[in-house]
Structures are given as C-alpha cells and as structure tokens.
C-alpha cells in the first residue's frame, strides 16, 4: 500500500461503525482520505466506533444497506472515487437464529450497493469484503485458493458464498473487465480469515468473550478449543483491501478479481493456543473452561492460500500471531486504564505501518 495514494481520495465505506470498519475509518483518516461512512448504529456497547471517536474525522451516515433508496442517495451525495463494502451480518451463530436477516443483509444488501454504484458516476474502484467462509469447506489441511468452489454450511457462510457469486455476476454483466474503458469501474473482492484486535466487543467471538470474562472476574467458556482458524490482526486484511483498492483504481481491469488475505501458515492455530497466550500475557484474572453445552455446527479447520495476494499485490502479513495477541492485550489494558483510545488506536496503526516499512 502506498500511503500517499490515499491523500484526498473520496472513499465511501459501508459498515464503518463495526469493528473492522472503525479500524479502517481511522486508518483512512490518518492517510488524509475524505471518508463517508454508511452503516447502522454501532453493534455493541461499548464499541470501538464510540470509544475511539471514529466519527470525528469523517462524514458518518446512519442507514441500512437493505434500504436501496437510502443507500443510493448517500452514495450519490458522497461522489466517491473508491467504494469499500464491509457492512454485513457477520456472526455464524446469529445466522442460525436469523437466516432471513443474514441473507437480506449479506446478499440483497450487496445487490443494492452494486445498483447504487451503477447509478453513481465517478466511481473507479469497488472492493467487496466477504469472508474465508465463502468457500465450500471440506476441512482439508491445505489452504483454499481463489478459484475453489463457493459454498457454506451455515446461513452466514453460505451468504458469503452467495455474495461472491453476486460479485462475479455483476463483474461479468455490468463491470466487465474487457469493457473497462466504457464503464470505468474495476470490481474486486477480499476474503479474510478470523480477524482479531483491540476494541471488538461483539457477541460470540473468542477475544471479546475473553475480555468480558476478565472484566467480570470469571472464566470464559470455550466451545471448541481444538478448532483451527487463520487468525490475524484486523490491520492485516485491511492493508490488503487498501492495496487492492489502490491497484483497482490505478490499473483497473488487471486486478478485478477475488483475493485471499490470511496469516502465515504457522498462525493457523487452535482456539486453545490463542486463549493460552492471551491468559499468559494478561496475567492475573484471566482463565478459561470448556463449555460442554450442545453447539450448532461450525467448521473445525479452515485455512487460506494467499499466494495470489503475495505474487500479484505484493501483500503479506506483517505481525506474527503472538505479536497480535500482545497488541490486543495492550489495547484493552489501555482502555481499562482510561487512556485516550482515539490516539492509542492511531498509534497501533502507525506501529503497523512502520513494521511494514521496516520489513521492506
């Protein structure tokens, strides 16, 4: 990613009040972008969006991507050059209880966005963020490549597979790379693994559940300690989305594809390892126990092959998983101590950028 590229760029970001969206909003602000966000109210109390005062440096519009007219009006008013779509119903267990909402948001919400882009002159690059769970997961020990079949066992995972199919259809039908000179829009998608980081208070997520348990002085209950996921700090895939958006803007059709953004192979770790590292780094008051209650189906093994992002985009992960856990602990301890979390979060973004520079 070239930081100077973003200075002055008009960016429309859906889902800016969420965990990933808040981190990306602050990062774009620090780069000098003119950011307009469109999303529901923050999904949790507390939230990173409010705790880090994300709205102070951007135009924040509250709305629902299921409302096609409101979304189109907001997009046209912002006149963006770059659109990054992150708004989603993002929880597997929630999707079992609320499948209609999940599909309406993750599939039809995406259709509404693409229709709004079609009606808005000046958009040059669109990045649709989906998930590593978009693949038809066979739970094999090697990573999924971008040309693997879409699928998904549960409504959330399946909705993300559907979102990739919708993206492919719109790319072929309306934003075809072979006719890029006519329509001027380059459309790509980013598929990331399990993102973790400071400021996540969502329900039914490993790190937030752990932080809540610590604050209550109780042990966190873990459902699947041996489940393996491609864990990574939230800034890792965000750097991938920004890199992809930059390439789409500058080179158009050549990058109008899907890309995986996952961690190093060594960081595909079981839940038990994550919790053990966090408890060790936190110190007194951090503990866990096995949750023996019946649980809905979730994949036990999932891994991404990110060779394409490395070779085509020059992207690679910068922080090892142990470093990621350390940064999460530091963030939440700073929050508990009453520090300025706007400045602290921007400081971690700067640290990440410096790491990327040092690594060449």
XYZ file of C-alpha atoms in Angstrom:
360
model
C 0.000 0.000 0.000
C 1.216 3.458 -0.915
C 0.094 5.809 1.908
C 0.395 8.933 -0.245
C -2.088 7.490 -2.762
C -4.951 7.946 -0.305
C -4.450 11.634 0.440
C -7.544 13.491 -0.747
C -9.262 10.415 -2.194
C -13.036 10.321 -1.742
C -13.897 6.973 -0.149
C -17.342 5.537 0.595
C -17.212 2.854 3.291
C -20.180 0.746 4.335
C -20.135 -0.822 7.783
C -17.927 1.921 9.227
C -19.434 1.631 12.719
C -18.405 -2.030 13.080
C -15.156 -3.390 14.450
C -13.280 -3.708 11.144
C -14.975 -0.633 9.736
C -13.889 1.526 12.671
C -10.261 0.472 12.321
C -10.375 1.126 8.569
C -12.093 4.503 9.043
C -9.363 5.684 11.392
C -6.648 4.387 9.073
C -8.120 6.183 6.065
C -8.477 9.379 8.102
C -4.829 9.171 9.137
C -3.880 8.883 5.450
C -5.791 12.041 4.558
C -8.725 10.432 2.738
C -12.155 12.087 2.645
C -14.284 9.322 4.158
C -18.051 8.921 4.098
C -19.455 6.011 6.081
C -22.862 4.358 5.765
C -23.949 1.881 8.443
C -26.321 1.021 11.230
C -25.648 2.289 14.743
C -22.614 0.711 16.443
C -23.330 -3.002 17.005
C -22.264 -3.176 20.651
C -21.959 -1.179 23.858
C -19.188 -0.263 24.315
C -17.988 -0.034 20.717
C -14.711 0.876 19.064
C -16.574 3.441 16.946
C -17.590 5.451 20.020
C -14.633 4.650 22.264
C -12.092 5.820 19.662
C -14.259 8.763 18.463
C -14.162 7.494 14.896
C -16.913 9.849 13.676
C -14.876 12.964 14.479
C -12.824 12.758 11.284
C -15.400 11.656 8.712
C -18.915 12.054 7.375
C -20.983 9.416 9.174
C -24.390 8.474 7.747
C -26.631 6.107 9.680
C -28.559 3.810 7.377
C -29.369 0.241 6.427
C -27.994 -1.365 3.248
C -31.298 -3.218 2.974
C -32.806 0.210 2.154
C -31.805 0.572 -1.501
C -33.032 4.177 -1.883
C -31.216 5.437 1.220
C -28.003 3.720 0.183
C -28.144 5.121 -3.351
C -28.834 8.650 -2.067
C -25.912 8.512 0.360
C -23.543 7.170 -2.288
C -24.511 9.798 -4.840
C -24.173 12.598 -2.273
C -20.655 11.424 -1.366
C -19.480 11.238 -5.023
C -16.797 8.659 -4.153
C -13.916 7.536 -6.299
C -13.455 4.359 -4.244
C -16.110 2.187 -2.562
C -15.266 -0.411 0.099
C -18.184 -2.584 1.161
C -17.878 -4.042 4.658
C -21.432 -3.849 6.024
C -22.631 -7.348 6.920
C -24.306 -9.637 9.387
C -21.020 -11.227 10.449
C -21.797 -13.874 13.087
C -22.221 -17.597 12.409
C -24.311 -18.444 15.470
C -26.545 -15.393 14.966
C -27.195 -16.527 11.395
C -28.702 -19.806 12.640
C -31.304 -17.855 14.597
C -31.783 -15.103 11.990
C -31.281 -16.556 8.490
C -33.630 -14.139 6.689
C -31.857 -11.088 8.113
C -28.493 -12.655 7.270
C -29.345 -13.255 3.609
C -31.180 -9.939 3.244
C -28.124 -8.065 4.531
C -25.280 -10.063 3.039
C -26.794 -10.819 -0.357
C -29.500 -8.282 -1.208
C -27.605 -5.520 0.609
C -24.711 -6.190 -1.751
C -27.047 -6.091 -4.767
C -28.307 -2.698 -3.553
C -24.741 -1.437 -3.306
C -23.823 -2.542 -6.826
C -27.004 -0.938 -8.189
C -26.105 2.286 -6.380
C -22.616 2.186 -7.910
C -24.141 1.739 -11.354
C -26.214 4.895 -10.755
C -23.288 6.986 -9.464
C -20.817 8.489 -11.955
C -17.178 8.791 -10.943
C -16.705 5.509 -9.055
C -13.497 3.863 -10.279
C -12.747 1.094 -7.769
C -15.012 -1.165 -5.686
C -13.805 -3.691 -3.114
C -16.400 -6.117 -1.763
C -15.284 -7.699 1.517
C -16.605 -11.214 2.073
C -15.021 -13.953 4.206
C -12.804 -17.032 4.183
C -16.024 -18.910 4.982
C -17.308 -18.279 1.441
C -15.601 -21.491 0.281
C -17.194 -24.934 0.234
C -15.208 -26.102 3.247
C -14.029 -29.727 3.049
C -11.861 -29.212 6.157
C -8.759 -30.388 4.344
C -5.296 -29.431 5.677
C -4.259 -27.178 2.783
C -5.411 -23.651 2.056
C -8.272 -22.678 -0.245
C -7.374 -20.839 -3.414
C -9.447 -18.134 -5.049
C -10.720 -20.466 -7.779
C -12.170 -23.020 -5.328
C -15.986 -23.567 -5.359
C -18.140 -21.304 -3.217
C -20.341 -22.890 -0.552
C -21.040 -22.658 3.163
C -22.717 -24.979 5.680
C -24.431 -22.378 7.874
C -26.508 -19.372 6.696
C -23.696 -16.881 7.355
C -21.035 -18.826 5.473
C -23.433 -19.623 2.656
C -24.495 -15.986 2.373
C -20.845 -15.031 1.876
C -20.528 -17.659 -0.858
C -23.640 -16.137 -2.440
C -22.079 -12.668 -2.128
C -19.068 -13.840 -4.117
C -21.365 -15.254 -6.800
C -23.259 -11.944 -6.940
C -19.935 -10.129 -7.285
C -18.927 -12.390 -10.141
C -22.263 -11.855 -11.901
C -22.101 -8.068 -11.634
C -18.473 -8.079 -12.745
C -19.402 -10.073 -15.846
C -22.656 -8.294 -16.622
C -22.056 -4.643 -15.732
C -18.391 -4.095 -14.790
C -16.799 -6.451 -17.286
C -13.005 -6.041 -17.335
C -12.962 -6.375 -21.121
C -15.188 -3.282 -21.364
C -13.460 -1.301 -18.634
C -12.849 1.640 -20.974
C -16.639 2.016 -21.352
C -17.887 1.798 -17.748
C -14.685 2.729 -15.860
C -15.383 0.566 -12.782
C -12.972 -2.102 -11.518
C -14.559 -4.574 -9.077
C -12.587 -6.874 -6.772
C -13.297 -8.869 -3.631
C -11.302 -9.583 -0.473
C -11.613 -12.773 1.564
C -10.079 -12.709 5.041
C -9.774 -15.118 7.931
C -10.664 -14.678 11.595
C -9.710 -11.089 12.401
C -8.943 -10.071 15.963
C -7.819 -6.835 17.572
C -8.475 -4.265 20.251
C -11.940 -2.778 20.535
C -14.009 -5.781 19.493
C -16.964 -6.310 21.838
C -19.173 -8.433 19.570
C -21.125 -11.359 20.994
C -19.994 -14.950 20.344
C -16.429 -14.058 19.393
C -13.433 -15.535 21.125
C -11.424 -12.463 22.152
C -14.431 -10.291 23.127
C -15.829 -13.150 25.225
C -12.453 -13.403 26.944
C -12.243 -9.660 27.637
C -15.781 -9.623 29.084
C -14.994 -12.584 31.329
C -11.844 -10.881 32.620
C -13.788 -7.691 33.408
C -16.330 -9.770 35.387
C -13.667 -11.813 37.157
C -14.948 -15.104 35.701
C -13.582 -17.830 33.423
C -14.513 -17.641 29.752
C -16.335 -20.692 28.401
C -14.743 -22.098 25.239
C -16.852 -24.149 22.826
C -14.238 -25.727 20.541
C -10.705 -25.499 21.949
C -9.239 -27.636 19.154
C -10.853 -25.732 16.249
C -8.205 -24.236 13.951
C -8.687 -20.857 12.281
C -6.487 -18.474 10.246
C -6.142 -15.840 12.985
C -4.774 -12.400 12.127
C -4.773 -8.855 13.442
C -7.508 -6.732 11.888
C -4.927 -4.434 10.276
C -3.575 -7.296 8.149
C -6.603 -7.801 5.866
C -7.364 -4.072 5.959
C -3.949 -3.422 4.441
C -4.886 -5.974 1.773
C -8.191 -4.250 0.991
C -6.426 -0.891 0.689
C -3.746 -2.366 -1.552
C -6.363 -3.997 -3.769
C -8.396 -0.772 -3.970
C -5.286 1.148 -4.991
C -4.480 -1.333 -7.765
C -8.078 -1.334 -8.986
C -8.062 2.468 -9.105
C -4.740 2.765 -10.910
C -4.721 -0.294 -13.173
C -8.379 -1.203 -13.439
C -9.286 -4.471 -15.072
C -5.973 -6.208 -14.370
C -6.938 -6.653 -10.691
C -10.711 -7.088 -10.967
C -10.696 -10.467 -9.207
C -11.002 -12.101 -5.796
C -8.046 -12.197 -3.384
C -7.382 -14.076 -0.142
C -5.819 -12.178 2.766
C -4.791 -14.584 5.511
C -1.973 -15.116 8.002
C 1.223 -17.097 7.688
C 0.654 -20.861 7.757
C 2.215 -21.033 11.221
C -0.510 -18.744 12.555
C -3.359 -21.145 11.749
C -3.662 -22.080 15.407
C -6.263 -23.834 17.588
C -8.520 -21.823 19.874
C -6.753 -23.298 22.900
C -3.419 -21.732 21.819
C -4.998 -18.295 21.422
C -6.593 -18.393 24.851
C -3.429 -19.709 26.482
C -1.335 -16.895 25.008
C -3.870 -14.241 25.987
C -4.142 -15.545 29.557
C -0.354 -15.601 29.855
C 0.025 -12.035 28.600
C -2.871 -10.656 30.619
C -1.786 -12.186 33.880
C -3.933 -12.426 36.997
C -7.677 -12.710 36.410
C -7.597 -14.450 33.032
C -8.812 -18.066 32.856
C -10.944 -20.369 30.717
C -13.031 -23.545 30.938
C -14.692 -25.886 28.458
C -18.326 -25.198 27.546
C -19.983 -28.612 27.486
C -23.380 -27.442 26.203
C -24.586 -28.636 22.752
C -23.404 -26.305 19.988
C -24.516 -25.690 16.366
C -22.177 -26.865 13.616
C -19.059 -24.794 12.961
C -16.080 -25.852 10.856
C -13.153 -27.201 12.857
C -10.481 -26.482 10.246
C -10.173 -23.653 7.749
C -7.107 -22.266 6.020
C -6.414 -19.834 3.156
C -3.792 -19.940 0.429
C -2.636 -16.337 -0.024
C -0.057 -16.940 -2.754
C -2.037 -14.851 -5.224
C -2.079 -11.750 -2.994
C 1.635 -12.143 -2.347
C 2.582 -12.503 -6.007
C 0.076 -10.128 -7.626
C -0.304 -7.423 -4.986
C 2.986 -7.716 -3.116
C 0.934 -8.122 0.075
C 1.960 -10.234 3.044
C 1.142 -10.381 6.764
C 3.414 -8.278 8.986
C 2.680 -9.350 12.557
C 3.068 -12.863 13.915
C 0.146 -14.174 15.940
C 1.998 -13.763 19.231
C 2.545 -10.073 18.440
C -1.123 -9.722 17.582
C -2.183 -11.069 20.975
C 0.264 -8.703 22.670
C -1.231 -5.703 20.844
C -4.766 -6.769 21.801
C -3.822 -7.065 25.476
C -2.102 -3.668 25.342
C -5.176 -2.073 23.741
C -7.644 -3.377 26.312
C -5.393 -2.618 29.252
C -5.036 0.943 27.955
C -8.821 1.168 27.680
C -9.268 -0.140 31.226
C -6.783 2.484 32.424
C -8.821 5.296 30.857
C -6.352 6.280 28.148
C -7.294 8.241 25.018
C -8.287 5.361 22.748
C -8.507 7.522 19.638
C -4.809 8.328 19.976
C -3.917 4.824 21.154
C -5.631 3.163 18.179
C -3.965 5.529 15.731
C -0.684 4.702 17.475
C -1.127 0.990 16.802
C -1.917 1.764 13.156
C 1.295 3.801 12.926
C 3.239 0.947 14.542
C 1.856 -1.473 11.966
C 2.788 0.842 9.102
C 6.308 1.243 10.498
C 6.645 -2.529 10.724
C 5.699 -2.826 7.052
C 8.306 -0.207 6.137
C 10.993 -1.944 8.189
C 10.203 -5.258 6.504
C 10.559 -3.660 3.083
